[in-house]
Short mmCIF file of C-alpha atoms in Angstrom, two decimals:
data_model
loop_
_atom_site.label_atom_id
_atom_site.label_comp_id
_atom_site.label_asym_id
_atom_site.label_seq_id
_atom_site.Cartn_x
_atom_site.Cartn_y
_atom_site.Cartn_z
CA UNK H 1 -31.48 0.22 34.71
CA UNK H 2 -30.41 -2.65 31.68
CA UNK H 3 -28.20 -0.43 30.64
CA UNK H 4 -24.67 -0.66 29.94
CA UNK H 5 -21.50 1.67 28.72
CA UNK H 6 -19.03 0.16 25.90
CA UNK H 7 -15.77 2.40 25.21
CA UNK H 8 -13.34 1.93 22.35
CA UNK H 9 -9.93 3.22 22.61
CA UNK H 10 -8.04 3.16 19.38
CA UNK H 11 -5.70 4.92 16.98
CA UNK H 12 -6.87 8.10 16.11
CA UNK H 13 -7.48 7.98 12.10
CA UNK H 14 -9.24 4.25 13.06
CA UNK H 15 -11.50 5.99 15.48
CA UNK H 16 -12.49 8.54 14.06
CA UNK H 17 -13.21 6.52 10.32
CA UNK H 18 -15.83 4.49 12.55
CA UNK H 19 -17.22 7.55 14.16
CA UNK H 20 -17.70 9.02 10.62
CA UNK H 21 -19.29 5.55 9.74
CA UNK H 22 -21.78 5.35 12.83
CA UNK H 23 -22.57 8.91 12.53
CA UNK H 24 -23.53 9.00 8.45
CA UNK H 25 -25.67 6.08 9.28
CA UNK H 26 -27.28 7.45 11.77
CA UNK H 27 -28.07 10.68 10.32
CA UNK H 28 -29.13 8.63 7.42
CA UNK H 29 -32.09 6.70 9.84
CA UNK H 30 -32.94 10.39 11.06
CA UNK H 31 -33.64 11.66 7.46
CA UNK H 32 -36.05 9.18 7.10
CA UNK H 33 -38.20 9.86 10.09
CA UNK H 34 -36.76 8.26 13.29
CA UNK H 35 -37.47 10.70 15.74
CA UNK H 36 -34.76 9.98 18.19
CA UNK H 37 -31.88 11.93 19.57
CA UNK H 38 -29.03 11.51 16.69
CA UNK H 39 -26.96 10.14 19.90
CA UNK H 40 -29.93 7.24 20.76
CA UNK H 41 -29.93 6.45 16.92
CA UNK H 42 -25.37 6.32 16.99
CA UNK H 43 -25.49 4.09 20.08
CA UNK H 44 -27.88 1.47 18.11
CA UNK H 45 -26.40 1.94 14.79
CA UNK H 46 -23.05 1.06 16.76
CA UNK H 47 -24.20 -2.40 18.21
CA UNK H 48 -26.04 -3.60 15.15
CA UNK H 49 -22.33 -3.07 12.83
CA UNK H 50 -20.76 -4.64 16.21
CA UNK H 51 -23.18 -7.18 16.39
CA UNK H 52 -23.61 -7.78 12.13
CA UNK H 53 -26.58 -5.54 11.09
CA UNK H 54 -24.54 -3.28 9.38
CA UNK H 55 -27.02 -3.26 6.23
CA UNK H 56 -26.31 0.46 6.28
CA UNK H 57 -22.39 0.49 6.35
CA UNK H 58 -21.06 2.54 3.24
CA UNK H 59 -17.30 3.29 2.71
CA UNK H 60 -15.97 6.66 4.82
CA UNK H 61 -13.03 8.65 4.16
CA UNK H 62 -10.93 10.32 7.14
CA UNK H 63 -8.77 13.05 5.72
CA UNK H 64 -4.88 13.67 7.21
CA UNK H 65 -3.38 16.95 5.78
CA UNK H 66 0.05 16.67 6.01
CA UNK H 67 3.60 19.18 4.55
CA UNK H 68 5.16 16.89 1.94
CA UNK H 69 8.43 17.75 4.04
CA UNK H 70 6.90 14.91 7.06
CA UNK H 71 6.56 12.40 4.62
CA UNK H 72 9.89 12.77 3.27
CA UNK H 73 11.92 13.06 6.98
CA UNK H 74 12.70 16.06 6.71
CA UNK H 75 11.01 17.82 9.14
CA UNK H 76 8.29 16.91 12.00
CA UNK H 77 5.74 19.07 11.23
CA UNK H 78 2.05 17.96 13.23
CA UNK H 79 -0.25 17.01 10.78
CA UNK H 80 -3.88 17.51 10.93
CA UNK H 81 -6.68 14.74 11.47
CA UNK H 82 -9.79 16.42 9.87
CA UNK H 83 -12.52 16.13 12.88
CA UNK H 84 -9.63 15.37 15.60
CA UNK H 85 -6.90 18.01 15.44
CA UNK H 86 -3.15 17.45 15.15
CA UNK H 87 -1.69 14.25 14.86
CA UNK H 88 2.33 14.19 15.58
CA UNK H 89 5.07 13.98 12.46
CA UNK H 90 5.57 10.72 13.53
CA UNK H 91 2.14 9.40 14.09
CA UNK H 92 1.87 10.67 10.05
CA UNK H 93 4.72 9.03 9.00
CA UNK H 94 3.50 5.41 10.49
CA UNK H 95 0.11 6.06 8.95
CA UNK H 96 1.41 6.77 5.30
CA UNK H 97 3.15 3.28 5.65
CA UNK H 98 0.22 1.17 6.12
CA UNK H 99 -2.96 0.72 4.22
CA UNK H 100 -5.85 2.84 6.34
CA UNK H 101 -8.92 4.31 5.82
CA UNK H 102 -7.20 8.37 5.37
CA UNK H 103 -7.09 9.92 2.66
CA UNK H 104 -3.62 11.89 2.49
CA UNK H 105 -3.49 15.60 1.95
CA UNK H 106 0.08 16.81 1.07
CA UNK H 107 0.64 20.72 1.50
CA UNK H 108 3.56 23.10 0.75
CA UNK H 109 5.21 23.16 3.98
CA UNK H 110 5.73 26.95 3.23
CA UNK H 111 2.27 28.74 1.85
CA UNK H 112 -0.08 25.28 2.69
CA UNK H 113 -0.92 25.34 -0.85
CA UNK H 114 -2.42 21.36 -1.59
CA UNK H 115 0.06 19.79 -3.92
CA UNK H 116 -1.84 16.30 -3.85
CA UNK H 117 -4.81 14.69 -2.63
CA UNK H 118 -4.51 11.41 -3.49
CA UNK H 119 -7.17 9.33 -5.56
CA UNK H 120 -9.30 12.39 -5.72
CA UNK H 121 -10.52 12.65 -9.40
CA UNK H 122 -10.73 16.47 -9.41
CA UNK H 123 -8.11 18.93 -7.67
CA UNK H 124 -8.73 21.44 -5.33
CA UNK H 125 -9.35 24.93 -5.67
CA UNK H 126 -5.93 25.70 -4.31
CA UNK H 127 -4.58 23.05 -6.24
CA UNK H 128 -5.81 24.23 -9.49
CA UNK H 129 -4.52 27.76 -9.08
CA UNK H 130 -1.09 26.19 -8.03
CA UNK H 131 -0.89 24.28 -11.68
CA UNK H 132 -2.04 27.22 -13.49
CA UNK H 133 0.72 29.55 -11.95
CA UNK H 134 3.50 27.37 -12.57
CA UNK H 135 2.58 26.19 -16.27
CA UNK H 136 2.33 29.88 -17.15
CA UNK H 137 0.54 28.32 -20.79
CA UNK H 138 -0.36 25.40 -22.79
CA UNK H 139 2.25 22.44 -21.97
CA UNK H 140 2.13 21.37 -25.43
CA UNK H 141 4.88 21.71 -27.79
CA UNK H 142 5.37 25.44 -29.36
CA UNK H 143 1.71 26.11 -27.86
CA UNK H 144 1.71 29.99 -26.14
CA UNK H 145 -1.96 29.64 -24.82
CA UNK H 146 -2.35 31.33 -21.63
CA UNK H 147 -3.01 28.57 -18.85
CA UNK H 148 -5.93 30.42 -17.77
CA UNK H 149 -7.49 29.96 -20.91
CA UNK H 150 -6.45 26.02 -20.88
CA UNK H 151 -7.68 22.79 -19.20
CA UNK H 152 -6.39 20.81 -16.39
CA UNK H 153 -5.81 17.42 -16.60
CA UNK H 154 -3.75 14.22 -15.24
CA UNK H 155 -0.69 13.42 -17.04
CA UNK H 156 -1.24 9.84 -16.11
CA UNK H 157 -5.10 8.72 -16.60
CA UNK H 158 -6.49 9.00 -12.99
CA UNK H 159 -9.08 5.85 -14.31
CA UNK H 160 -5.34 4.38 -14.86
CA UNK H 161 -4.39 4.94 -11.27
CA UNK H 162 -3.02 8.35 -11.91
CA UNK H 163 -2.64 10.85 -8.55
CA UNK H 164 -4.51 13.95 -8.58
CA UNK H 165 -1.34 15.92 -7.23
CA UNK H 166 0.84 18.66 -8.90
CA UNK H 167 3.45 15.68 -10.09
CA UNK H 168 0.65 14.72 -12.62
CA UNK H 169 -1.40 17.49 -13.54
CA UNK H 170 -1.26 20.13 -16.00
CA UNK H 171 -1.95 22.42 -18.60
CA UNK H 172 -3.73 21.87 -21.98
CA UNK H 173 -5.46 23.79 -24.10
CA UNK H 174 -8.61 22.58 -25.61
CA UNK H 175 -6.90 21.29 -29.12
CA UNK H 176 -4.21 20.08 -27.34
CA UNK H 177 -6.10 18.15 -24.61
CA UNK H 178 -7.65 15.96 -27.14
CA UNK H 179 -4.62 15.38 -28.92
CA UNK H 180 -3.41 13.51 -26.27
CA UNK H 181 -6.63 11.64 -25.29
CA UNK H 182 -7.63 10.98 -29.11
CA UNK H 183 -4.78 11.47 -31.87
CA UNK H 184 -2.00 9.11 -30.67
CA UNK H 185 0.25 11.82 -28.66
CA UNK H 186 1.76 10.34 -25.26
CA UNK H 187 2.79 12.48 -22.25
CA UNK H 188 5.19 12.04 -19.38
CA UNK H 189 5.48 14.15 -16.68
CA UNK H 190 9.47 13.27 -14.78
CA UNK H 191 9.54 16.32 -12.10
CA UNK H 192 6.60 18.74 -12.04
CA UNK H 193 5.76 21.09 -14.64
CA UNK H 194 8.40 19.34 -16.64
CA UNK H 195 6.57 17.43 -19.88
CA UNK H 196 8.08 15.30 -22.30
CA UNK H 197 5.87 14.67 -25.48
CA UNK H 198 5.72 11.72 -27.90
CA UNK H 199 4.22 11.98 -31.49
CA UNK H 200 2.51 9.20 -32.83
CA UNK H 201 5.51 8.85 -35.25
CA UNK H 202 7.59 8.51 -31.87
CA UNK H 203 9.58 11.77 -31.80
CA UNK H 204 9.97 13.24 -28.89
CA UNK H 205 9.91 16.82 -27.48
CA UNK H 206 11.16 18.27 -24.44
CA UNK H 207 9.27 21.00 -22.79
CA UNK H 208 10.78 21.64 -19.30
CA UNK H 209 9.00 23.99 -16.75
CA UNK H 210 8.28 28.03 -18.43
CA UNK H 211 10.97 29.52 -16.87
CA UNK H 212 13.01 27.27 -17.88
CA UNK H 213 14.96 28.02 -21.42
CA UNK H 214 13.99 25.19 -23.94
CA UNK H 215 17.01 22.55 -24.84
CA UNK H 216 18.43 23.58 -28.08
#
C-alpha cells in the first residue's frame, strides 16, 4: 500500500523527550487548522525532524521525580518518569550523571515534599510551604517577621545559576529582601535554613536554622 512502519527503541527519558517534541508540534499544526488525526499529523511531523524539516522543533523538558536519598546511594527507591511511570534507582542514578534532556525533581524520601527542581525560576507549591515552615520568620538578622508575611527568594541569584531547591531559598521580608538585592548586604546559605549575612562594612552575622539557639 506505499506504506511503511519505522520503530525507535531507546532509553526511556530519550524517548519520551522526542515523543513530547513530535507531539507539541503536532498539536501545534492542528491548532492552526490541519484537519488530520493528531496521529497522521505525529507520523509526518516525525519524518520531516528525521529527514531535516524540523522548522517547528522547540526545546522539551521530560521531568524525573526522584527521593534525594537515590541520588545520594543510599537507598534504591524507583523514580518516576513523568508520562512513562517508574524508572529503577539505578536507571536514576545513571541519568543524573550525564547531561539529558530531564529535568530532576528531588523529593523527601519520607512525606514527598519537592525540595528542588532544578533550573526552575519559581518553586513549587509544596516547595514554598516547605521553606516557609522551616524559616519560621524573616532570615535576616534580629528580624521576627512571621515567614508567612515574608518573601521567598534564592540565596544565590537563579539569573546567576542559582537552584530553585530548599538549599537556596528562603525567607525575607519585604525591607529585608531589598537589602540584599539593593543596599550592599551579601547572603550565604552553607546547610539549609542556615544563613550567614555580610554587611556592606563586612561584618558578619550568623543566623542558623529557628530552632536553633543563636551563637553567643
Amino acid at each position: 500500500d506505499g506504506m511503511g512502519e519505522l520503530l525507535i527503541l531507546g532509553s526511556a527519558d530519550r524517548t519520551m523527550a522526542a515523543f513530547q517534541l513530535i507531539d507539541r508540534c503536532a498539536r501545534q499544526i492542528k491548532r492552526a487548522g490541519d484537519d488530520r488525526t493528531l496521529a497522521q499529523i505525529r507520523a509526518d511531523v516525525a519524518l520531516d525532524l528525521l529527514l531535516g524539516k524540523d522548522n517547528c522543533r522547540r526545546k522539551v523538558v521530560v521531568y524525573l521525580t526522584v527521593p534525594a536519598t537515590v541520588l545520594a546511594g543510599l537507598s534504591d527507591q524507583p523514580g518516576e518518569l513523568n508520562g512513562y511511570g517508574p524508572l529503577t534507582a539505578q536507571a536514576c542514578r545513571e541519568l543524573a550523571d550525564q547531561h539529558s534532556t530531564w529535568q530532576r525533581v528531588l523529593t523527601d524520601p519520607t512525606d514527598h515534599t519537592v525540595l528542588n527542581v532544578g533550573r526552575k525560576r519559581y518553586p513549587s507549591a509544596a516547595l514554598a510551604e516547605h521553606v516557609r515552615v522551616r524559616d519560621k520568620t524573616c532570615r535576616f538578622h534580629g528580624c521576627h517577621r512571621p515567614a508567612a508575611t515574608c518573601e521567598i527568594d534564592h540565596t544565590l541569584a537563579y539569573d546567576n545559576g542559582g537552584q530553585t531547591c530548599d538549599d537556596n531559598l528562603g525567607m525575607f521580608c519585604l525591607q529585608h529582601h531589598h537589602a540584599k538585592h539593593d543596599n550592599g548586604w551579601t547572603v550565604e546559605q552553607p546547610t539549609p535554613g542556615h544563613f550567614i549575612w555580610t554587611s556592606p562594612l563586612g561584618r558578619t552575622y550568623d543566623m542558623p536554622p529557628d530552632d536553633e539557639p543563636p551563637p553567643f
